[in-house]
Coordinates of C-alpha atoms in Angstrom, one line a residue:
M28 CA 105.6 121.5 81.3
Q29 CA 108.6 122.9 83.8
S30 CA 111.5 121.1 84.0
F31 CA 114.0 120.9 86.7
N32 CA 117.7 120.1 87.5
H33 CA 115.9 119.6 91.4
L34 CA 112.7 119.0 92.9
I35 CA 110.7 123.1 91.8
T36 CA 113.8 124.9 93.5
T37 CA 112.1 127.6 92.5
R38 CA 108.9 127.6 95.2
P39 CA 110.3 125.3 97.7
H40 CA 108.0 126.9 100.5
E41 CA 104.6 126.2 98.3
V42 CA 105.6 121.9 97.4
R43 CA 102.9 120.1 99.6
Q44 CA 102.9 116.5 97.9
V45 CA 104.5 115.0 95.0
L46 CA 103.7 112.4 93.4
I47 CA 105.8 109.6 91.7
S48 CA 105.5 106.2 89.6
D49 CA 107.1 103.6 86.8
L50 CA 110.7 104.0 88.7
H51 CA 111.4 100.4 88.1
L52 CA 114.4 100.2 90.6
S53 CA 116.6 97.0 90.3
P54 CA 120.4 96.6 91.6
E55 CA 121.2 96.6 87.3
E56 CA 120.3 99.7 87.3
P57 CA 122.2 101.9 89.9
A58 CA 121.9 105.1 88.1
L59 CA 118.0 104.9 88.6
V60 CA 118.8 104.0 92.2
Q61 CA 120.9 106.9 92.6
A62 CA 118.4 109.1 91.1
F63 CA 115.8 108.5 93.5
L64 CA 117.8 108.7 95.8
A65 CA 118.9 112.4 94.5
L66 CA 114.9 113.0 94.7
L67 CA 114.3 112.2 98.0
D68 CA 117.1 114.3 99.0
D69 CA 115.5 117.1 97.2
C70 CA 112.0 116.0 99.4
L71 CA 114.3 116.5 102.6
A72 CA 115.2 119.5 101.6
L73 CA 111.1 120.6 101.0
P74 CA 109.8 122.8 103.9
A75 CA 106.5 122.4 103.3
L76 CA 106.0 118.5 102.5
K77 CA 103.0 116.8 103.6
R78 CA 103.1 113.1 101.5
L79 CA 104.9 112.0 98.9
F80 CA 103.0 109.2 96.4
I81 CA 104.5 106.1 95.1
L82 CA 101.8 104.9 92.2
G83 CA 103.4 102.1 91.6
D84 CA 105.8 99.7 89.9
W85 CA 108.3 101.7 92.7
F86 CA 110.9 98.2 91.5
E87 CA 111.3 96.4 88.4
V88 CA 110.5 93.1 90.1
W89 CA 109.4 92.2 93.3
L90 CA 109.3 88.9 95.1
G91 CA 108.6 89.4 98.7
D92 CA 108.8 91.5 101.3
D93 CA 110.6 87.9 103.3
V94 CA 113.9 88.9 100.4
Y95 CA 114.6 91.1 102.2
L96 CA 113.6 90.7 105.6
S97 CA 114.7 87.6 106.0
L98 CA 117.9 88.7 105.5
S99 CA 121.1 89.5 108.2
E100 CA 121.9 92.4 109.7
D101 CA 125.2 92.3 107.9
E102 CA 123.9 91.3 104.4
R103 CA 121.6 94.2 105.1
K104 CA 123.9 96.4 105.6
K105 CA 125.2 95.4 102.0
H106 CA 122.2 95.7 100.2
W107 CA 120.7 97.8 97.4
L108 CA 118.0 98.6 99.8
T109 CA 118.8 99.6 102.7
P110 CA 120.2 103.6 101.4
L111 CA 116.6 103.6 100.1
I112 CA 115.4 102.7 103.4
V113 CA 117.3 105.1 105.2
K114 CA 116.3 108.2 103.2
L115 CA 112.7 107.2 103.5
K116 CA 113.0 107.2 107.0
K117 CA 114.8 111.0 107.5
L118 CA 111.7 111.5 105.4
R119 CA 109.2 110.2 107.4
V120 CA 110.9 111.2 110.8
A121 CA 110.3 114.8 109.3
G122 CA 107.1 114.8 109.0
C123 CA 106.2 113.6 105.3
E124 CA 104.0 110.9 104.7
I125 CA 105.1 108.1 102.2
L126 CA 101.6 106.5 100.3
V127 CA 103.1 103.3 98.1
M128 CA 100.5 101.6 95.4
H129 CA 100.7 98.2 93.9
G130 CA 101.6 98.6 90.4
N131 CA 102.1 95.2 87.9
R132 CA 106.1 94.7 88.3
D133 CA 105.7 95.0 92.7
F134 CA 101.9 93.4 93.3
L135 CA 103.5 91.5 96.2
L136 CA 105.1 94.9 98.5
G137 CA 103.6 94.2 101.4
Q138 CA 102.9 96.3 104.2
P139 CA 105.9 95.0 106.3
F140 CA 109.0 96.7 103.5
C141 CA 106.5 99.4 103.7
N142 CA 106.8 99.2 107.7
L143 CA 110.8 99.8 108.0
F144 CA 110.9 103.0 106.9
G145 CA 107.2 104.4 108.1
G146 CA 105.6 104.0 105.1
E147 CA 101.8 102.9 104.1
L148 CA 100.7 100.7 101.3
I149 CA 97.4 102.0 99.7
Y150 CA 94.8 100.5 97.0
E151 CA 93.5 101.7 94.1
P152 CA 91.4 104.4 93.4
Y153 CA 92.6 106.1 95.8
T154 CA 91.0 109.5 96.5
L155 CA 92.9 112.6 96.9
A156 CA 91.7 116.3 97.2
V157 CA 93.5 118.9 95.8
G158 CA 92.0 122.5 96.5
Q159 CA 88.2 121.8 95.7
L160 CA 88.8 118.8 93.5
T161 CA 88.9 115.3 93.8
Y162 CA 92.2 113.3 92.0
R163 CA 91.3 109.2 91.7
L164 CA 94.8 108.0 91.5
E165 CA 95.3 104.6 90.0
H166 CA 98.4 103.2 88.9
G167 CA 97.0 102.4 85.3
D168 CA 97.2 98.7 84.0
A169 CA 93.7 98.7 84.9
L170 CA 92.3 101.2 82.5
C171 CA 94.7 99.1 79.5
T172 CA 91.0 97.1 79.0
D173 CA 91.4 96.7 75.1
D174 CA 95.2 94.2 76.3
K175 CA 92.3 91.2 77.3
K176 CA 94.9 89.1 77.4
Y177 CA 97.0 91.3 80.1
Q178 CA 93.8 91.6 82.1
F179 CA 92.8 87.7 82.6
F180 CA 96.2 87.4 83.6
R181 CA 96.3 90.7 86.1
K182 CA 93.3 89.3 87.9
I183 CA 95.2 85.7 88.2
M184 CA 98.2 87.5 89.8
R185 CA 96.1 89.6 92.2
H186 CA 93.8 87.5 94.0
S187 CA 94.5 86.3 97.2
I188 CA 95.6 82.5 96.6
T189 CA 97.8 83.2 94.1
Q190 CA 99.6 85.7 95.7
W191 CA 99.8 83.2 98.9
Y192 CA 100.4 80.5 96.6
L193 CA 103.7 82.7 95.4
L194 CA 105.0 83.9 98.4
N195 CA 105.2 79.8 99.9
K196 CA 107.4 78.9 97.0
S197 CA 111.1 79.0 97.7
L198 CA 112.9 82.3 96.3
E199 CA 115.1 80.7 93.7
K200 CA 111.4 80.0 92.2
R201 CA 109.9 83.0 92.4
L202 CA 112.7 84.1 90.5
A203 CA 112.3 81.1 88.0
I204 CA 108.7 82.2 87.4
A205 CA 109.6 86.0 87.5
D206 CA 112.0 85.2 84.5
N207 CA 109.3 83.4 82.7
M208 CA 106.7 86.0 83.1
R209 CA 109.3 88.9 82.3
Q210 CA 110.3 86.8 79.0
K211 CA 106.8 85.9 78.0
S212 CA 105.7 89.3 78.3
Q213 CA 108.2 90.8 76.5
Q214 CA 107.1 88.7 73.5
N215 CA 103.7 89.7 74.0
N216 CA 104.3 92.8 73.8
A217 CA 106.5 93.2 71.4
N218 CA 103.6 92.0 68.9
K219 CA 100.8 94.4 70.5
A220 CA 99.9 96.9 68.8
A221 CA 100.9 100.3 70.8
H222 CA 97.2 101.5 71.1
I223 CA 96.4 98.3 72.8
M224 CA 99.1 98.6 75.1
D225 CA 97.4 102.3 75.8
V226 CA 94.2 103.1 77.5
N227 CA 90.8 102.3 76.6
E228 CA 88.8 105.6 76.4
A229 CA 85.6 104.0 78.0
A230 CA 87.3 102.9 80.5
V231 CA 89.3 106.3 81.5
N232 CA 85.2 108.1 81.2
K233 CA 84.0 105.1 83.8
A234 CA 87.0 105.6 86.3
I235 CA 86.2 109.6 86.1
Y236 CA 82.9 110.0 86.3
H237 CA 82.6 110.6 90.0
F238 CA 86.4 112.6 90.3
D239 CA 86.8 115.8 88.8
A240 CA 90.5 114.2 88.0
L241 CA 92.1 111.0 87.2
L242 CA 96.4 110.5 87.7
H243 CA 98.2 107.8 86.6
G244 CA 101.3 105.7 85.4
H245 CA 102.1 102.5 83.9
T246 CA 101.8 103.8 79.9
H247 CA 105.3 105.2 80.2
R248 CA 103.0 107.9 78.4
P249 CA 103.2 111.0 80.1
E250 CA 100.9 113.7 79.2
I251 CA 97.8 115.8 80.2
H252 CA 94.7 114.8 78.6
Q253 CA 91.6 117.2 78.2
S254 CA 87.7 115.8 77.8
N255 CA 85.1 116.7 76.1
E256 CA 83.3 117.3 80.0
G257 CA 85.9 119.3 80.9
K258 CA 88.0 116.7 83.2
T259 CA 91.5 116.0 82.2
R260 CA 93.9 112.5 83.1
Y261 CA 97.3 113.4 84.2
V262 CA 99.3 110.4 83.1
L263 CA 103.3 109.9 85.3
G264 CA 106.4 109.2 83.1
D265 CA 108.7 106.5 83.7
W266 CA 111.7 107.2 85.2
R267 CA 114.5 107.3 81.9
L268 CA 118.5 106.6 81.5
L269 CA 119.6 109.9 79.2
D270 CA 122.9 109.2 77.6
N271 CA 123.7 106.6 80.4
E272 CA 127.2 105.7 78.1
T273 CA 128.9 108.4 79.9
R274 CA 130.3 108.6 83.1
Q275 CA 127.8 110.9 84.2
P276 CA 124.3 109.1 82.8
K277 CA 121.2 111.7 83.3
A278 CA 117.7 110.8 84.3
S279 CA 115.0 112.0 83.8
A280 CA 111.2 111.7 85.0
V281 CA 107.6 113.7 84.4
I282 CA 106.6 113.6 88.2
G283 CA 103.5 115.2 89.5
A284 CA 103.3 117.8 92.5
I285 CA 101.0 119.4 94.6
T286 CA 101.2 123.2 95.2
A287 CA 100.0 125.6 97.8
N288 CA 100.3 129.3 98.4
V289 CA 99.4 129.0 101.9
D290 CA 100.2 127.9 105.1
E291 CA 99.6 125.1 106.2
D292 CA 98.0 125.9 109.2
I293 CA 95.1 127.2 107.0
V294 CA 92.7 124.7 104.1
A295 CA 94.7 124.7 101.0
D296 CA 91.5 125.9 98.7
S297 CA 94.6 127.7 96.4
A298 CA 96.2 123.9 95.9
E299 CA 97.2 123.2 92.4
F300 CA 98.6 120.1 91.1
E301 CA 101.2 120.1 88.5
L302 CA 102.8 118.3 85.7
F303 CA 106.9 118.5 86.0
E304 CA 109.7 117.2 84.8
F305 CA 112.7 116.0 86.9
N306 CA 116.5 115.8 85.6
I307 CA 119.0 114.6 87.3
T308 CA 122.5 114.1 87.0
V309 CA 124.4 110.8 88.1

């Protein structure tokens, strides 16, 4: 796996699409926010970039679009999300689509927020053509079927009635509910075997059956897995702070990129998908 301090600077004209997940952005981790802004700067410098995928857990927690949309103009100017929105809008104006998928931490994210920067909310499974191959994209938590308690929780929280109920609560109550859920999740995960929180092989085989490859995040275990049937499962990595005690902490993530060495007006039959380690000094 190749490592870059900037986004694939050795072949900028070949990068067509970039795929990331599990950023877990929050105001409590400003270095990760700055790392994401640095990635967007790199994306803006890629002349042939057509798509940016954010495949879930963009934010550590998302309590509803209204938390930001209800702010006054002065409040938005000071908000930590505003620089992200401004830069994403620049990327969209430059001709790059921004496609956002729900994760297990930001499932209340809605299209109204994405409209602020011209993004599009997409749903799993999402089919992506890469050359002559078809890739199945998803966040990855639905594949962890050995974790029965989580799957039951996921089914409840993704239900439209549950989400309506949550979004009609006051912000203070939503914060309390989110804190309680986070504490219980940490307690439950501390007592679970590591394999329970990873993907289930049967679930993976079922998901990939009609596809050539599967791409997901969620597990924070970036890797490339090959099946006996010759199919590939790519796992994107979470965004991590390295040396976060120093004045200039480093952030690292394993991300995906689709490259093609043909003119953009030609069908990119030669397109290829690769994983790269992206590093940035904040």
